[in-house]
Structures are given as structure tokens and as C-alpha cells.
Coordinates of C-alpha atoms in Angstrom, one line a residue:
K1 CA -41.4 23.9 21.7
A2 CA -45.0 22.5 21.4
M3 CA -46.7 25.8 20.9
V4 CA -43.9 27.2 18.6
F5 CA -43.1 24.1 16.4
G6 CA -46.4 22.0 17.0
E7 CA -44.6 19.1 18.6
R8 CA -46.9 17.6 20.9
R9 CA -44.9 14.5 21.5
L10 CA -42.6 16.6 23.6
L11 CA -45.3 17.4 26.1
D12 CA -46.6 15.3 29.1
R13 CA -49.7 13.5 28.8
D14 CA -51.0 15.6 31.7
I15 CA -50.3 19.0 30.0
I16 CA -52.0 17.9 26.8
E17 CA -55.0 16.9 28.9
V18 CA -55.1 20.2 30.6
F19 CA -55.0 22.0 27.1
N20 CA -57.8 19.7 26.0
N21 CA -59.9 20.2 29.1
S22 CA -59.5 24.1 28.9
G23 CA -60.6 24.0 25.1
I24 CA -57.4 25.7 23.8
A25 CA -55.7 22.4 22.4
H26 CA -55.7 24.3 19.1
L27 CA -52.9 26.4 20.3
L28 CA -50.5 23.4 20.2
A29 CA -51.2 23.2 16.4
V30 CA -49.0 25.4 14.1
S31 CA -51.3 27.5 11.9
G32 CA -51.4 30.5 9.8
L33 CA -51.6 32.7 12.8
H34 CA -48.2 31.4 13.9
L35 CA -46.7 32.0 10.3
G36 CA -48.4 35.5 10.4
F37 CA -46.8 36.4 13.5
V38 CA -43.5 35.4 12.0
A39 CA -44.1 37.4 8.8
F40 CA -45.3 40.4 10.7
A41 CA -42.4 40.6 13.2
S42 CA -39.9 39.9 10.5
F43 CA -41.3 42.5 8.3
F44 CA -41.8 45.2 11.0
L45 CA -38.3 44.8 12.6
I46 CA -36.6 45.0 9.3
Y47 CA -38.4 47.9 8.2
R48 CA -37.7 49.8 11.2
L49 CA -34.1 49.0 11.1
L50 CA -33.9 50.1 7.6
F51 CA -35.9 53.1 8.2
T52 CA -33.3 54.1 11.1
V53 CA -30.4 53.5 9.0
Q54 CA -32.0 55.3 5.9
Y55 CA -33.0 58.4 7.7
F56 CA -30.3 58.8 10.6
L57 CA -27.1 56.9 9.6
L58 CA -26.7 57.1 5.7
P59 CA -26.2 60.4 3.7
K60 CA -29.1 61.8 1.8
W61 CA -27.7 60.7 -1.6
L62 CA -27.8 57.0 -0.4
T63 CA -31.4 57.0 0.9
Y64 CA -33.0 56.2 -2.4
Y65 CA -34.0 52.6 -1.7
D66 CA -37.5 51.4 -0.9
S67 CA -37.5 50.2 2.8
K68 CA -40.9 48.5 2.3
K69 CA -39.7 46.3 -0.8
I70 CA -36.6 45.2 0.9
S71 CA -38.3 44.4 4.3
A72 CA -40.7 42.4 2.3
F73 CA -38.1 40.5 0.4
I74 CA -36.0 39.7 3.5
A75 CA -39.2 38.9 5.5
L76 CA -39.9 36.1 2.9
F77 CA -36.9 34.0 4.4
P78 CA -37.9 33.7 8.1
V79 CA -41.4 32.8 6.9
M80 CA -40.3 29.9 4.5
F81 CA -37.7 28.9 7.0
Y82 CA -40.4 28.5 9.8
A83 CA -42.9 26.7 7.4
V84 CA -40.1 24.2 6.6
M85 CA -39.1 23.7 10.2
V86 CA -42.7 23.1 11.3
G87 CA -43.4 20.8 8.5
Y88 CA -45.7 21.1 5.4
R89 CA -49.3 20.3 6.8
I90 CA -51.9 21.8 4.7
P91 CA -53.0 24.8 6.9
T92 CA -49.3 25.7 7.3
L93 CA -48.6 25.3 3.6
R94 CA -51.8 27.4 2.8
A95 CA -50.5 30.3 5.2
G96 CA -47.1 30.0 3.7
I97 CA -48.3 30.5 0.2
M98 CA -50.5 33.2 1.1
I99 CA -47.9 35.1 3.1
A100 CA -45.3 34.9 0.2
T101 CA -47.8 35.9 -2.5
Y102 CA -48.6 39.0 -0.5
L103 CA -45.0 39.8 0.4
I104 CA -44.1 39.4 -3.3
A105 CA -47.0 41.4 -4.3
V106 CA -45.6 44.2 -2.1
I107 CA -42.2 43.7 -3.7
F108 CA -43.4 44.1 -7.4
N109 CA -46.0 47.0 -6.5
R110 CA -49.0 44.7 -7.5
H111 CA -52.5 44.8 -6.3
R112 CA -53.2 42.3 -3.3
D113 CA -56.4 40.8 -3.4
L114 CA -57.1 38.3 -0.6
F115 CA -59.5 36.2 -2.7
N116 CA -57.0 35.8 -5.7
V117 CA -54.3 34.9 -3.0
I118 CA -56.7 32.1 -1.5
A119 CA -57.2 30.8 -5.0
L120 CA -53.7 30.6 -5.8
A121 CA -52.9 28.8 -2.5
L122 CA -55.8 26.4 -3.2
L123 CA -54.6 25.9 -6.9
I124 CA -50.8 25.2 -5.7
I125 CA -51.9 22.9 -2.9
L126 CA -54.2 20.9 -5.1
I127 CA -51.6 20.7 -8.1
G128 CA -49.2 19.3 -5.6
N129 CA -51.6 16.8 -4.1
P130 CA -55.0 16.4 -5.7
L131 CA -56.1 14.2 -3.0
S132 CA -55.7 16.8 -0.2
L133 CA -59.2 18.1 -1.3
F134 CA -60.6 15.4 0.8
D135 CA -58.4 16.0 3.8
I136 CA -60.3 17.6 6.5
G137 CA -57.6 19.9 7.5
F138 CA -57.6 21.3 3.9
Q139 CA -61.5 21.9 4.0
L140 CA -61.3 23.4 7.5
S141 CA -58.2 25.7 6.8
F142 CA -59.7 27.0 3.5
A143 CA -63.4 27.5 4.9
A144 CA -62.0 29.3 7.7
I145 CA -60.0 31.8 5.8
L146 CA -62.8 32.2 3.2
G147 CA -64.9 33.0 6.0
I148 CA -62.6 35.6 7.5
A149 CA -62.1 37.0 3.9
L150 CA -66.0 37.2 3.4
C151 CA -66.5 39.0 6.7
I152 CA -63.5 41.5 5.9
S153 CA -64.8 42.1 2.4
R154 CA -68.5 42.9 3.6
F155 CA -67.3 45.0 6.4
L156 CA -64.9 47.1 4.1
H157 CA -67.6 47.5 1.4
S158 CA -70.5 48.4 4.0
D159 CA -72.2 51.6 3.9
L160 CA -70.7 52.5 7.5
E161 CA -68.9 55.9 7.7
T162 CA -65.2 55.6 7.8
E163 CA -65.2 57.0 11.5
K164 CA -67.5 54.3 12.6
K165 CA -65.5 51.6 10.7
V166 CA -62.3 52.8 12.5
S167 CA -64.0 52.8 16.0
I168 CA -65.2 49.1 15.4
L169 CA -61.7 48.0 14.2
F170 CA -60.0 49.6 17.3
S171 CA -62.6 48.1 19.5
L172 CA -62.1 44.7 17.8
R173 CA -58.1 45.0 18.3
R174 CA -58.7 45.5 22.0
K175 CA -61.0 42.7 22.3
I176 CA -58.6 40.2 20.6
F177 CA -55.6 41.6 22.6
Q178 CA -57.6 41.1 25.9
Y179 CA -58.5 37.6 24.7
F180 CA -55.1 36.7 24.1
I181 CA -53.7 38.1 27.4
I182 CA -56.6 36.4 29.4
S183 CA -56.1 33.0 27.6
G184 CA -52.3 33.2 28.3
Y185 CA -52.9 33.8 31.9
G186 CA -55.5 30.9 31.9
I187 CA -53.0 28.6 30.3
L188 CA -50.4 29.3 32.9
I189 CA -52.9 29.2 35.8
R190 CA -54.2 25.7 34.7
I191 CA -50.9 24.4 34.0
F192 CA -49.3 25.3 37.4
R193 CA -52.6 24.3 39.3
S194 CA -52.5 20.7 38.0

């Protein structure tokens, strides 16, 4: 529950200390990554289900709906439900606004620009609570996502050939996957060892 809902009070002090000593205490904080997983899983599962129904179970004359738009619309609900369940901390709120904006853009066939989505999230949060500008969670959350957006933008608009970009992305994906698998095993080993 602590890793899914961010409720540290349910954990023993010893386990929290293990997380702190191993440098992975940030995994106990619900962030945009968690909301992103919920959005991706919801969208992907709904899309696969609709695709299967559309092409294998329905007669051809009933298959004129856009599975991508319907999936994006339905995926909004688990994302917002999860955001409400874990609480409206600034990083969670930022991620929720950004994901909802992206999914709504998919529904209405609008261009999805990451910097505009970040600006909209920033604006909505500041309109809701102008003092959040001075909150360290606000500053770090937006600094991190802006850093990621700048790196992605520079990479996509670089002079590298497409094949090289694809190669780098696949290599990065493998490294990220290995990191999470190794980190997961490390957490389990340290918890059971102590």
C-alpha cells in the first residue's frame, strides 16, 4: 500500500529506514510515474479490448468507431480516480493535469505539445493556489519535467539519422527496464535481509 498509495504511516520504521539507507525512499512517494503507469495500462488494456471486439466479434458494418479515442476517454477515469485516491500533492496534481490534457487532445485530434501541456498544468496549479509557487515540491516537480521535456526536444530535433535515434531509444528502454528489475530485486533483498 505504501508504494501504490504513498501512505508511509502503514510501514514499520525499520522498512522505511531500509528504503532511506538504500537511496530508494523516493519510490514511496506517489509521483507522475505512478499516474503514467495507470494511464498507460488503462489505455493499452482498453485499446486492446476494443480492438479485439471491433475486428473479431462485431460485424463489419458496426466497426466504424475510433478505438483510440474511446480508449483515451475511458482511461481518463482510472487516472483521475487514482489521483483522487492518493491525494492532491503538487507532483500528483501536475501529472494528473498533464495526462488528462494529453488524453483529451487525443480524443479531439489536437496537436500534443509537451511544453504547452506543462504550461497549462503550471497555470492551473497557480490559479488554484498561488502560494504553491514557493513550495519545494512544486519547484522540483516542474524543474524535473521541464528538464525531461528539454532533453526529449533536443534529442528529437537533433541532426542524428532516424536509425541512430531508434537505436538509442531501444538501448535506453533496455537500460531503464534493467534498472527497474535490478532495483526491485535490491529492495526485496534488503527488506528480507534486515
